[in-house]
Short mmCIF file of C-alpha atoms in Angstrom, two decimals:
data_model
loop_
_atom_site.label_atom_id
_atom_site.label_comp_id
_atom_site.label_asym_id
_atom_site.label_seq_id
_atom_site.Cartn_x
_atom_site.Cartn_y
_atom_site.Cartn_z
CA MET A 1 11.04 -24.79 17.13
CA VAL A 2 11.57 -21.84 19.46
CA ASP A 3 9.31 -21.73 22.52
CA LYS A 4 6.48 -19.20 22.33
CA LEU A 5 6.33 -16.26 24.70
CA LYS A 6 4.39 -16.62 27.91
CA PRO A 7 2.54 -13.81 29.73
CA ASN A 8 5.16 -11.64 31.45
CA ASP A 9 7.94 -13.67 29.80
CA PRO A 10 11.40 -12.81 31.21
CA ARG A 11 12.99 -13.15 27.75
CA VAL A 12 11.48 -9.82 26.70
CA GLN A 13 11.17 -6.36 28.20
CA SER A 14 7.74 -4.83 28.83
CA LEU A 15 8.12 -1.07 28.40
CA THR A 16 6.12 2.10 27.86
CA ALA A 17 6.76 5.17 25.74
CA ASN A 18 5.09 8.54 25.36
CA VAL A 19 4.15 8.71 21.70
CA ARG A 20 2.61 11.92 20.40
CA GLY A 21 0.90 12.55 23.73
CA LYS A 22 -0.26 8.97 24.30
CA THR A 23 1.26 6.17 26.36
CA TYR A 24 2.01 3.01 24.43
CA LYS A 25 2.92 -0.26 26.11
CA TYR A 26 5.21 -2.45 24.05
CA ILE A 27 7.31 -5.58 24.19
CA LEU A 28 10.96 -5.27 23.21
CA ALA A 29 12.80 -8.47 22.34
CA LYS A 30 16.46 -8.61 21.42
CA PRO A 31 18.58 -11.40 19.95
CA GLU A 32 20.94 -13.22 22.26
CA GLY A 33 24.56 -12.18 22.46
CA ASP A 34 26.40 -8.89 22.14
CA LYS A 35 26.21 -8.37 18.40
CA PRO A 36 23.95 -5.58 17.10
CA PRO A 37 20.69 -6.84 15.62
CA ARG A 38 20.60 -7.55 11.89
CA ALA A 39 17.49 -5.34 11.69
CA THR A 40 14.52 -4.18 13.72
CA ALA A 41 11.04 -5.62 13.18
CA LEU A 42 7.77 -3.96 14.19
CA LEU A 43 4.75 -6.26 14.57
CA ILE A 44 1.20 -4.83 14.69
CA HIS A 45 -1.79 -6.78 15.99
CA GLY A 46 -5.49 -6.52 15.19
CA TRP A 47 -8.89 -7.26 16.77
CA PRO A 48 -9.52 -8.83 19.18
CA ASP A 49 -5.88 -9.30 20.02
CA LEU A 50 -2.88 -7.79 21.81
CA GLY A 51 0.82 -7.49 21.12
CA PHE A 52 0.95 -10.91 22.83
CA GLY A 53 -0.77 -12.31 19.74
CA TRP A 54 2.68 -12.46 18.13
CA ARG A 55 3.95 -14.79 20.89
CA TYR A 56 4.97 -17.51 18.42
CA GLN A 57 6.71 -15.13 16.05
CA VAL A 58 8.75 -12.95 18.44
CA PRO A 59 11.18 -15.68 19.63
CA TYR A 60 11.49 -16.95 16.08
CA LEU A 61 12.47 -13.54 14.74
CA THR A 62 14.97 -12.94 17.53
CA SER A 63 16.49 -16.33 16.68
CA LEU A 64 17.10 -14.89 13.20
CA GLY A 65 19.00 -11.99 14.77
CA LEU A 66 16.27 -9.36 14.73
CA GLN A 67 15.26 -6.89 17.42
CA VAL A 68 11.47 -6.94 17.69
CA ILE A 69 9.06 -4.20 18.82
CA VAL A 70 5.50 -5.35 19.57
CA PRO A 71 3.09 -2.70 20.87
CA ASP A 72 -0.36 -3.05 22.32
CA MET A 73 -2.10 -0.89 19.77
CA LEU A 74 -4.14 2.20 20.64
CA GLY A 75 -7.18 1.24 22.72
CA TYR A 76 -5.77 -2.13 23.77
CA GLY A 77 -4.17 -3.63 26.88
CA GLY A 78 -1.63 -1.41 28.58
CA THR A 79 -1.77 1.33 25.93
CA ASP A 80 -3.99 4.39 26.29
CA ALA A 81 -7.58 4.12 25.08
CA PRO A 82 -8.71 7.66 24.18
CA GLN A 83 -12.36 8.36 23.44
CA ASP A 84 -11.69 10.41 20.28
CA VAL A 85 -12.28 8.20 17.23
CA GLY A 86 -10.06 10.42 15.08
CA LEU A 87 -6.99 9.36 17.03
CA TYR A 88 -7.53 5.82 15.71
CA SER A 89 -7.28 6.80 12.05
CA LEU A 90 -4.74 4.80 10.09
CA LYS A 91 -2.68 7.95 9.47
CA ASN A 92 -2.54 8.71 13.19
CA ILE A 93 -1.62 5.10 13.89
CA ALA A 94 1.09 5.24 11.20
CA ASP A 95 2.52 8.41 12.69
CA ASP A 96 2.41 6.86 16.17
CA MET A 97 4.29 3.78 14.97
CA ALA A 98 6.93 5.86 13.19
CA GLU A 99 7.56 7.79 16.39
CA LEU A 100 7.59 4.63 18.51
CA VAL A 101 10.24 3.11 16.25
CA ALA A 102 12.30 6.31 16.45
CA HIS A 103 12.01 6.23 20.26
CA VAL A 104 13.11 2.60 20.55
CA THR A 105 15.93 2.72 18.02
CA ALA A 106 17.39 6.12 18.91
CA GLY A 107 21.14 5.73 19.13
CA ASP A 108 21.05 2.07 18.14
CA GLY A 109 22.41 0.70 14.91
CA ASP A 110 21.67 -2.36 12.81
CA ALA A 111 24.55 -4.64 11.94
CA ASP A 112 24.57 -3.38 8.34
CA GLY A 113 23.78 0.25 9.15
CA ASP A 114 20.57 0.33 7.12
CA GLY A 115 18.26 1.67 9.84
CA ARG A 116 14.95 0.80 8.18
CA ILE A 117 12.54 -1.70 9.72
CA ILE A 118 10.87 -4.91 8.69
CA LEU A 119 7.16 -4.38 9.27
CA GLY A 120 4.47 -6.98 9.85
CA GLY A 121 0.76 -6.93 10.65
CA HIS A 122 -2.25 -9.18 11.16
CA ASP A 123 -5.96 -8.33 10.83
CA TRP A 124 -6.34 -4.57 11.53
CA GLY A 125 -2.60 -4.66 12.14
CA GLY A 126 -2.14 -5.72 8.53
CA MET A 127 -4.13 -2.73 7.36
CA ALA A 128 -2.09 -0.49 9.67
CA ALA A 129 1.12 -1.99 8.29
CA TRP A 130 0.12 -1.33 4.69
CA ARG A 131 -0.78 2.26 5.56
CA LEU A 132 2.44 2.78 7.48
CA ALA A 133 4.19 1.76 4.28
CA ASN A 134 2.04 4.30 2.37
CA TRP A 135 2.66 7.17 4.77
CA HIS A 136 6.28 6.45 5.74
CA PRO A 137 7.85 4.45 2.90
CA SER A 138 11.39 5.57 3.73
CA LEU A 139 11.09 3.83 7.11
CA ILE A 140 10.31 0.42 5.65
CA ARG A 141 12.81 -2.13 4.40
CA GLY A 142 10.16 -4.79 3.81
CA VAL A 143 6.50 -5.22 4.77
CA PHE A 144 4.37 -8.33 5.28
CA SER A 145 0.80 -9.01 6.28
CA VAL A 146 -0.81 -12.19 7.57
CA CYS A 147 -4.40 -12.60 6.34
CA THR A 148 -5.01 -8.93 5.52
CA PRO A 149 -4.91 -7.93 1.83
CA TYR A 150 -3.72 -4.55 0.67
CA MET A 151 -6.60 -2.16 0.04
CA PRO A 152 -5.36 1.01 -1.65
CA PRO A 153 -6.61 4.49 -0.81
CA ARG A 154 -9.52 5.43 -3.07
CA PRO A 155 -10.66 8.74 -4.56
CA GLU A 156 -14.34 7.95 -3.83
CA TYR A 157 -15.82 7.40 -0.38
CA ALA A 158 -17.62 4.12 0.27
CA ASP A 159 -19.63 3.84 3.47
CA LEU A 160 -19.75 0.57 5.37
CA ASP A 161 -23.13 -0.47 3.92
CA THR A 162 -21.69 -0.10 0.42
CA VAL A 163 -18.63 -2.12 1.37
CA VAL A 164 -20.78 -4.90 2.83
CA ARG A 165 -22.76 -5.16 -0.40
CA MET A 166 -19.47 -5.82 -2.21
CA LEU A 167 -17.89 -7.88 0.61
CA PRO A 168 -20.62 -9.72 2.57
CA ASN A 169 -17.90 -11.27 4.75
CA PHE A 170 -17.55 -7.79 6.33
CA ARG A 171 -21.17 -7.68 7.54
CA TYR A 172 -20.04 -8.19 11.15
CA GLN A 173 -18.31 -4.81 11.00
CA VAL A 174 -21.68 -3.02 10.98
CA GLN A 175 -22.34 -4.37 14.47
CA LEU A 176 -18.80 -3.70 15.72
CA ALA A 177 -18.91 -0.10 14.52
CA GLY A 178 -22.19 0.46 16.36
CA PRO A 179 -22.94 0.64 20.10
CA ASP A 180 -24.15 -2.89 20.83
CA VAL A 181 -20.92 -4.79 21.54
CA GLU A 182 -19.47 -1.94 23.58
CA ARG A 183 -22.69 -1.78 25.62
CA GLU A 184 -23.32 -5.52 26.04
CA VAL A 185 -19.74 -6.63 26.75
CA GLY A 186 -18.14 -3.51 28.21
CA SER A 187 -15.49 -4.28 30.83
CA ASP A 188 -17.25 -7.34 32.28
CA PRO A 189 -14.55 -10.03 32.64
CA ASP A 190 -17.00 -12.93 32.21
CA LYS A 191 -18.47 -11.51 29.03
CA ILE A 192 -15.02 -10.63 27.73
CA ARG A 193 -13.94 -14.22 28.41
CA GLY A 194 -16.91 -15.61 26.53
CA LEU A 195 -16.33 -13.28 23.60
CA LEU A 196 -12.61 -13.91 23.29
CA THR A 197 -12.67 -17.68 23.78
CA GLY A 198 -15.53 -17.96 21.29
CA ILE A 199 -13.69 -15.93 18.67
CA TYR A 200 -10.58 -17.99 19.42
CA GLY A 201 -12.32 -21.23 18.47
CA ALA A 202 -14.33 -22.27 21.54
CA ARG A 203 -17.88 -23.58 21.09
CA GLY A 204 -20.87 -24.13 23.34
CA PRO A 205 -22.21 -27.54 24.45
CA ALA A 206 -24.44 -27.69 21.36
CA LYS A 207 -21.65 -26.34 19.11
CA GLU A 208 -22.95 -22.77 19.49
CA HIS A 209 -20.82 -19.95 18.07
CA VAL A 210 -20.30 -16.60 19.76
CA PHE A 211 -19.27 -14.85 16.55
CA THR A 212 -19.88 -15.21 12.82
CA THR A 213 -18.95 -12.93 9.96
CA ASP A 214 -22.64 -12.69 9.05
CA LYS A 215 -24.09 -11.90 12.49
CA GLY A 216 -21.18 -10.53 14.46
CA VAL A 217 -21.32 -11.21 18.21
CA ILE A 218 -24.16 -13.49 19.32
CA PHE A 219 -24.74 -12.17 22.82
CA GLU A 220 -26.98 -14.98 24.09
CA ASN A 221 -24.08 -17.41 23.62
CA LEU A 222 -21.46 -15.47 25.60
CA ASP A 223 -21.96 -17.59 28.73
CA LYS A 224 -21.97 -20.91 26.84
CA MET A 225 -18.41 -21.03 25.56
CA GLY A 226 -16.03 -23.83 26.52
CA GLU A 227 -12.25 -23.71 26.31
CA SER A 228 -10.38 -22.30 23.35
CA PRO A 229 -8.32 -24.87 21.44
CA LEU A 230 -5.79 -22.17 20.59
CA LEU A 231 -4.90 -20.67 23.98
CA SER A 232 -3.94 -22.05 27.38
CA GLY A 233 -5.87 -21.09 30.49
CA ASP A 234 -3.08 -18.71 31.54
CA GLU A 235 -3.13 -17.06 28.13
CA VAL A 236 -6.88 -16.56 28.22
CA ASP A 237 -6.63 -15.12 31.73
CA PHE A 238 -4.01 -12.65 30.47
CA TYR A 239 -6.19 -11.54 27.56
CA VAL A 240 -9.24 -11.10 29.80
CA GLU A 241 -7.27 -9.07 32.33
CA GLN A 242 -5.89 -6.80 29.62
CA TYR A 243 -9.24 -6.26 27.90
CA ALA A 244 -11.00 -5.55 31.18
CA ARG A 245 -8.67 -2.60 31.83
CA ASN A 246 -10.43 -0.27 29.40
CA GLY A 247 -13.29 -2.29 27.95
CA MET A 248 -14.31 -2.55 24.33
CA ARG A 249 -14.63 1.08 23.25
CA GLY A 250 -10.99 1.59 22.26
CA PRO A 251 -10.61 -1.62 20.24
CA LEU A 252 -13.95 -1.03 18.49
CA ASN A 253 -13.04 2.57 17.62
CA TRP A 254 -10.87 1.12 14.85
CA TYR A 255 -14.10 0.10 13.09
CA ARG A 256 -15.44 3.68 13.29
CA THR A 257 -12.70 5.35 11.25
CA ARG A 258 -13.88 4.79 7.68
CA ARG A 259 -14.75 8.44 6.99
CA VAL A 260 -11.67 9.96 8.65
CA ASN A 261 -9.42 7.42 6.92
CA TYR A 262 -10.89 8.34 3.55
CA GLU A 263 -10.50 12.07 4.13
CA GLU A 264 -6.90 11.82 5.33
CA GLU A 265 -5.84 9.35 2.66
CA LEU A 266 -6.84 11.64 -0.20
CA ALA A 267 -3.41 13.21 0.39
CA LEU A 268 -1.78 9.92 -0.67
CA LEU A 269 -3.33 9.99 -4.14
CA GLN A 270 -1.51 11.09 -7.26
CA ASP A 271 -3.67 11.44 -10.37
CA GLY A 272 -6.45 9.67 -8.51
CA LYS A 273 -4.52 6.67 -7.24
CA ALA A 274 -1.88 5.83 -4.68
CA PRO A 275 1.68 5.30 -5.92
CA LYS A 276 2.97 1.75 -5.97
CA LEU A 277 4.74 0.50 -2.88
CA THR A 278 8.35 -0.03 -3.90
CA MET A 279 9.71 -1.97 -0.91
CA PRO A 280 9.62 -5.81 -0.91
CA ALA A 281 6.26 -7.09 0.31
CA LEU A 282 4.68 -10.39 1.34
CA VAL A 283 1.07 -11.39 1.88
CA VAL A 284 0.32 -14.63 3.74
CA VAL A 285 -3.25 -15.81 3.21
CA ALA A 286 -5.07 -18.46 5.25
CA GLU A 287 -7.30 -20.91 3.39
CA GLN A 288 -9.87 -21.16 6.20
CA ASP A 289 -10.19 -17.46 7.07
CA PRO A 290 -13.87 -16.48 6.69
CA ALA A 291 -13.32 -12.79 7.49
CA LEU A 292 -10.38 -12.25 5.11
CA PRO A 293 -10.61 -15.06 2.53
CA PRO A 294 -7.67 -15.50 0.16
CA ARG A 295 -9.68 -14.29 -2.84
CA MET A 296 -9.61 -10.77 -1.36
CA SER A 297 -5.88 -10.59 -2.14
CA GLU A 298 -6.37 -11.18 -5.86
CA GLY A 299 -4.90 -8.39 -7.96
CA MET A 300 -2.65 -7.00 -5.24
CA GLU A 301 0.35 -7.22 -7.55
CA ALA A 302 -0.84 -4.09 -9.36
CA HIS A 303 0.03 -2.00 -6.30
CA PHE A 304 3.58 -3.29 -5.68
CA ASP A 305 6.92 -3.40 -7.41
CA SER A 306 7.73 -6.68 -5.68
CA LEU A 307 5.02 -8.76 -3.98
CA LYS A 308 5.47 -12.34 -2.83
CA ARG A 309 2.70 -14.66 -1.69
CA ALA A 310 2.36 -17.59 0.68
CA THR A 311 -0.70 -19.69 1.49
CA VAL A 312 -1.21 -21.57 4.74
CA GLY A 313 -3.99 -23.96 5.66
CA GLY A 314 -5.09 -22.25 8.85
CA THR A 315 -7.86 -19.97 10.02
CA HIS A 316 -7.92 -16.25 10.72
CA TRP A 317 -5.70 -17.13 13.68
CA ALA A 318 -2.99 -18.54 11.44
CA LEU A 319 -0.31 -16.94 13.64
CA TRP A 320 -1.30 -19.56 16.23
CA ASP A 321 -2.80 -22.51 14.37
CA SER A 322 -0.38 -22.57 11.40
CA THR A 323 2.68 -21.31 13.23
CA ALA A 324 5.31 -23.40 11.45
CA ASP A 325 4.09 -22.46 7.97
CA VAL A 326 3.58 -18.78 8.83
CA ASN A 327 7.00 -18.52 10.46
CA ALA A 328 8.65 -20.26 7.53
CA ALA A 329 7.08 -17.78 5.09
CA ILE A 330 8.08 -14.80 7.25
CA GLY A 331 11.58 -16.19 7.76
CA LYS A 332 12.17 -16.67 4.04
CA PHE A 333 10.90 -13.15 3.39
CA VAL A 334 13.17 -11.69 6.08
CA GLU A 335 16.21 -13.45 4.66
CA ASP A 336 15.37 -12.26 1.15
CA VAL A 337 14.98 -8.68 2.35
CA LEU A 338 18.19 -8.69 4.37
CA SER A 339 20.13 -10.20 1.49
CA LYS A 340 19.44 -7.16 -0.70
CA PRO A 341 22.15 -4.49 -0.90
CA VAL A 342 21.83 -1.77 1.71
CA LYS A 343 20.72 1.57 0.34
CA SER A 344 20.08 4.92 1.91
CA SER A 345 16.64 5.39 3.46
CA ILE A 346 16.70 9.10 2.54
#
């Protein structure tokens, strides 16, 4: 098993790029040796995470011969955190990612000359990955998501209250989209530490939770959390430092984009529905994920020409707690995608 990345790991480059008027921080990892990479992968994280959330997957993918781009997404870590909610729409994020890929790969070639990317996402990053495939299909050689099901653009608007009636496991999003978490947690490192460690599996002395899908963040428990079973002390320190840079507003703006996403995504519809995604696709579901339970992925096949599935036994943090199984599923998918004949991306 390849060693996971550490904060400020010398095996990767930490870079920045100006992307459509915003500064994005990203990790760039390249395979060892002088040969050109077999392909480029772009990995997109969700909430509350960072590009560093892919620390177990990046070395694994480079060991398969891939170049890997892993940004801190808009609002997070070393990337800009603008106030304007509209900049966080999934179309804007998709356009940002397309330009970031063009910036990183300019002048570089894959070993087989294909030029398209393998795209992966988790949590909000999964949703962003699916939409990047909607908006920029010619860029994508294959797309996978861990935990996050594909939700197609719809011709009718559904506000968050309506969504929660259909999906009670999304009730926490009402709180995250509102002002409370931003106000109560802000940029306070101690509160950020309590929030993150609690969401990453820590509990209080009486088994208190800091977050549930029904209640959202339970503020009175922020100062009760013990150590996370999923992250080392150095890793937690890194997350806290990065989140304290700009506070919670940017990350939470992703939850405030429902209306703008709907309005922009109407342009994707043809005869009232989005066209099928034609590139190879994979969804990895986690049996113990309360926020994105596997049943939410039922029926996804209707939206794809070629969808594969994998199930792992982990939680929402399957990237970390089911690493071997997740990596095996991603690795098999990558090999299947790269084994297909190269075709023009135009």
